Amino acid sequence: MAGHSVINGECEGLRPSRTFFLVFLAILLLTGCGFHPLYARGDTAGAPAAQHLAQVRIPPIGDRIGQQLRNYLFDRMTPLGQPPAARYMLEIDLDKSVQDLGIRKDATATRANMVVSASFRLRSETAEKQPILFAGTTRSVASYNILDAQYATIVSEKDAEVRAVRQVADDIISRLAIYFTTPRAESPR
């Protein structure tokens, strides 16, 4: 070990009590600047994000890619199924496009980007006018190869679609969880 000598199996430069103290100090500093676990159990800013996420109703989203997004959101937000009396509703508009890249001399593409973008609005189900509590947009790009074998290209394109939709779902969930852990999210307006 460079810079430290070993005596009786212990590194002389860093003693266990000093290491513990430094870790403890780092944790104190993190909590002092407002850091708290996003999915913490207990009362951090009202109910934990997971409890709020489980109270979100997700109406159907059009076409196959919308069904995939909705299923990914269900799996992560409401694994026990739609809540019987939801407090929130999540509306999503979804768009998918393909951008050709890597053009050959004969004007055929060899690579493409699958672009999936979504705009979402979180509404209150309990308020009379269903105001928008939180809104945002997210976008994901997944690249894939366009091969000479048509079946291989279809499989590659579907894989890119799945990756892009999953990333959009993860981003929506993360942003909603952050919204729910902020003090302004304690009660609908």
CSV table of C-alpha atoms in Angstrom, one decimal:
chain,number,residue,atom,x,y,z
A,1,MET,CA,0.0,0.0,0.0
A,2,ALA,CA,1.5,3.3,-1.1
A,3,GLY,CA,2.0,5.8,1.7
A,4,HIS,CA,0.7,3.5,4.5
A,5,SER,CA,2.6,1.0,6.6
A,6,VAL,CA,0.9,-2.2,7.8
A,7,ILE,CA,1.4,-3.1,11.4
A,8,ASN,CA,-0.4,-6.2,12.9
A,9,GLY,CA,-2.6,-6.5,9.9
A,10,GLU,CA,-4.0,-2.9,10.2
A,11,CYS,CA,-3.3,-0.1,7.9
A,12,GLU,CA,-1.6,2.5,10.0
A,13,GLY,CA,-2.7,5.6,8.0
A,14,LEU,CA,-6.5,4.9,8.3
A,15,ARG,CA,-7.7,3.5,11.6
A,16,PRO,CA,-11.2,2.0,11.8
A,17,SER,CA,-12.4,4.6,14.3
A,18,ARG,CA,-11.3,7.4,12.0
A,19,THR,CA,-13.0,5.8,9.0
A,20,PHE,CA,-16.2,5.4,11.0
A,21,PHE,CA,-16.0,9.1,12.1
A,22,LEU,CA,-15.5,10.3,8.5
A,23,VAL,CA,-18.4,8.2,7.2
A,24,PHE,CA,-20.6,9.5,10.0
A,25,LEU,CA,-19.6,13.1,9.3
A,26,ALA,CA,-20.4,12.6,5.6
A,27,ILE,CA,-23.9,11.3,6.4
A,28,LEU,CA,-24.5,14.3,8.7
A,29,LEU,CA,-23.4,16.7,6.0
A,30,LEU,CA,-25.7,15.1,3.4
A,31,THR,CA,-28.7,15.3,5.7
A,32,GLY,CA,-27.8,18.9,6.6
A,33,CYS,CA,-28.1,20.0,3.0
A,34,GLY,CA,-31.5,18.5,2.5
A,35,PHE,CA,-30.6,15.1,1.2
A,36,HIS,CA,-33.1,12.3,1.9
A,37,PRO,CA,-33.8,9.0,0.3
A,38,LEU,CA,-36.3,9.2,-2.5
A,39,TYR,CA,-38.3,6.1,-1.5
A,40,ALA,CA,-37.7,6.3,2.2
A,41,ARG,CA,-40.2,4.8,4.6
A,42,GLY,CA,-41.4,7.2,7.2
A,43,ASP,CA,-42.5,10.8,7.2
A,44,THR,CA,-40.0,12.8,5.1
A,45,ALA,CA,-42.3,15.2,3.2
A,46,GLY,CA,-45.7,13.8,3.9
A,47,ALA,CA,-46.0,10.2,2.7
A,48,PRO,CA,-43.1,8.5,0.9
A,49,ALA,CA,-43.0,8.7,-2.9
A,50,ALA,CA,-44.0,5.0,-3.3
A,51,GLN,CA,-47.3,5.6,-1.4
A,52,HIS,CA,-48.1,8.5,-3.7
A,53,LEU,CA,-47.1,6.6,-6.8
A,54,ALA,CA,-49.5,3.8,-5.8
A,55,GLN,CA,-52.3,6.3,-5.8
A,56,VAL,CA,-51.9,7.2,-9.5
A,57,ARG,CA,-54.5,6.1,-12.0
A,58,ILE,CA,-53.1,5.7,-15.6
A,59,PRO,CA,-55.8,5.8,-18.3
A,60,PRO,CA,-55.1,3.8,-21.5
A,61,ILE,CA,-52.5,5.2,-23.9
A,62,GLY,CA,-53.1,4.7,-27.6
A,63,ASP,CA,-51.5,2.0,-29.8
A,64,ARG,CA,-49.0,-0.7,-29.0
A,65,ILE,CA,-46.2,1.4,-27.8
A,66,GLY,CA,-48.6,3.2,-25.4
A,67,GLN,CA,-49.7,-0.1,-24.0
A,68,GLN,CA,-46.0,-1.0,-23.4
A,69,LEU,CA,-45.4,2.3,-21.6
A,70,ARG,CA,-48.5,1.9,-19.5
A,71,ASN,CA,-47.5,-1.7,-18.5
A,72,TYR,CA,-44.0,-0.5,-17.5
A,73,LEU,CA,-45.5,2.3,-15.4
A,74,PHE,CA,-48.0,-0.2,-13.8
A,75,ASP,CA,-45.2,-2.6,-12.9
A,76,ARG,CA,-43.2,0.1,-11.1
A,77,MET,CA,-45.9,2.4,-9.7
A,78,THR,CA,-48.8,0.2,-8.9
A,79,PRO,CA,-47.6,-3.4,-8.8
A,80,LEU,CA,-50.8,-4.4,-6.9
A,81,GLY,CA,-53.1,-3.0,-9.6
A,82,GLN,CA,-54.9,0.2,-10.1
A,83,PRO,CA,-56.0,1.8,-6.9
A,84,PRO,CA,-59.8,1.6,-6.3
A,85,ALA,CA,-59.9,5.3,-5.2
A,86,ALA,CA,-57.0,7.0,-6.9
A,87,ARG,CA,-55.9,10.5,-5.7
A,88,TYR,CA,-54.1,11.3,-9.0
A,89,MET,CA,-54.5,10.7,-12.7
A,90,LEU,CA,-51.5,10.6,-15.1
A,91,GLU,CA,-52.3,11.6,-18.7
A,92,ILE,CA,-49.6,10.8,-21.3
A,93,ASP,CA,-49.3,11.8,-24.9
A,94,LEU,CA,-46.7,9.6,-26.7
A,95,ASP,CA,-44.9,10.0,-30.0
A,96,LYS,CA,-42.5,7.6,-31.8
A,97,SER,CA,-40.2,8.4,-34.8
A,98,VAL,CA,-37.3,6.8,-36.6
A,99,GLN,CA,-34.3,8.8,-37.8
A,100,ASP,CA,-32.0,7.1,-40.4
A,101,LEU,CA,-28.3,7.4,-39.8
A,102,GLY,CA,-25.2,5.9,-41.6
A,103,ILE,CA,-26.3,6.2,-45.2
A,104,ARG,CA,-24.5,4.0,-47.8
A,105,LYS,CA,-23.5,5.0,-51.3
A,106,ASP,CA,-26.7,3.4,-52.6
A,107,ALA,CA,-28.8,5.7,-50.3
A,108,THR,CA,-29.8,2.9,-47.9
A,109,ALA,CA,-29.5,3.4,-44.2
A,110,THR,CA,-27.3,1.1,-42.0
A,111,ARG,CA,-28.2,2.5,-38.6
A,112,ALA,CA,-31.2,4.3,-37.2
A,113,ASN,CA,-32.4,6.0,-34.0
A,114,MET,CA,-35.7,5.2,-32.4
A,115,VAL,CA,-37.0,8.4,-30.8
A,116,VAL,CA,-39.7,8.0,-28.2
A,117,SER,CA,-41.0,11.2,-26.6
A,118,ALA,CA,-43.8,11.7,-24.1
A,119,SER,CA,-45.6,14.6,-22.5
A,120,PHE,CA,-47.3,13.9,-19.2
A,121,ARG,CA,-49.7,15.7,-16.8
A,122,LEU,CA,-50.4,14.7,-13.3
A,123,ARG,CA,-53.9,15.7,-12.2
A,124,SER,CA,-55.7,15.6,-9.0
A,125,GLU,CA,-58.6,13.1,-9.0
A,126,THR,CA,-60.0,14.4,-5.8
A,127,ALA,CA,-60.3,18.1,-6.7
A,128,GLU,CA,-63.4,19.4,-8.5
A,129,LYS,CA,-61.7,20.9,-11.6
A,130,GLN,CA,-58.8,18.3,-11.7
A,131,PRO,CA,-56.1,20.9,-11.9
A,132,ILE,CA,-52.7,20.0,-13.3
A,133,LEU,CA,-50.3,19.4,-10.4
A,134,PHE,CA,-47.2,18.6,-12.4
A,135,ALA,CA,-46.4,18.4,-16.1
A,136,GLY,CA,-43.3,17.5,-18.0
A,137,THR,CA,-41.9,16.0,-21.2
A,138,THR,CA,-39.3,13.3,-21.6
A,139,ARG,CA,-37.5,11.9,-24.6
A,140,SER,CA,-35.4,8.7,-25.2
A,141,VAL,CA,-33.3,7.8,-28.1
A,142,ALA,CA,-32.2,4.2,-28.8
A,143,SER,CA,-30.0,3.2,-31.7
A,144,TYR,CA,-30.2,0.0,-33.7
A,145,ASN,CA,-28.6,-1.5,-36.8
A,146,ILE,CA,-30.4,-1.9,-40.1
A,147,LEU,CA,-29.1,-5.2,-41.5
A,148,ASP,CA,-29.5,-7.0,-44.8
A,149,ALA,CA,-31.6,-9.7,-43.1
A,150,GLN,CA,-35.1,-8.2,-42.7
A,151,TYR,CA,-36.0,-10.3,-39.7
A,152,ALA,CA,-32.9,-9.3,-37.9
A,153,THR,CA,-33.6,-5.6,-38.6
A,154,ILE,CA,-37.2,-6.1,-37.2
A,155,VAL,CA,-35.9,-7.7,-34.0
A,156,SER,CA,-33.3,-5.0,-33.6
A,157,GLU,CA,-35.9,-2.2,-34.1
A,158,LYS,CA,-38.3,-3.8,-31.6
A,159,ASP,CA,-35.5,-4.1,-29.1
A,160,ALA,CA,-34.7,-0.4,-29.5
A,161,GLU,CA,-38.4,0.4,-29.1
A,162,VAL,CA,-38.5,-1.5,-25.8
A,163,ARG,CA,-35.4,0.1,-24.5
A,164,ALA,CA,-36.6,3.6,-25.4
A,165,VAL,CA,-40.1,3.0,-23.8
A,166,ARG,CA,-38.6,1.6,-20.7
A,167,GLN,CA,-36.3,4.6,-20.3
A,168,VAL,CA,-39.2,7.0,-20.8
A,169,ALA,CA,-41.2,5.1,-18.1
A,170,ASP,CA,-38.2,5.2,-15.7
A,171,ASP,CA,-37.8,9.0,-16.3
A,172,ILE,CA,-41.5,9.7,-15.7
A,173,ILE,CA,-41.5,7.6,-12.5
A,174,SER,CA,-38.4,9.4,-11.2
A,175,ARG,CA,-39.7,12.8,-11.9
A,176,LEU,CA,-43.0,12.0,-10.2
A,177,ALA,CA,-41.2,10.6,-7.2
A,178,ILE,CA,-39.2,13.7,-6.9
A,179,TYR,CA,-42.3,15.8,-7.2
A,180,PHE,CA,-44.0,13.8,-4.5
A,181,THR,CA,-41.1,14.2,-2.1
A,182,THR,CA,-41.1,18.0,-2.3
A,183,PRO,CA,-43.0,19.9,0.3
A,184,ARG,CA,-45.4,21.5,-2.2
A,185,ALA,CA,-46.7,18.0,-3.1
A,186,GLU,CA,-48.2,17.3,0.3
A,187,SER,CA,-51.7,18.2,-0.7
A,188,PRO,CA,-53.3,18.9,-4.1
A,189,ARG,CA,-54.0,22.6,-4.8
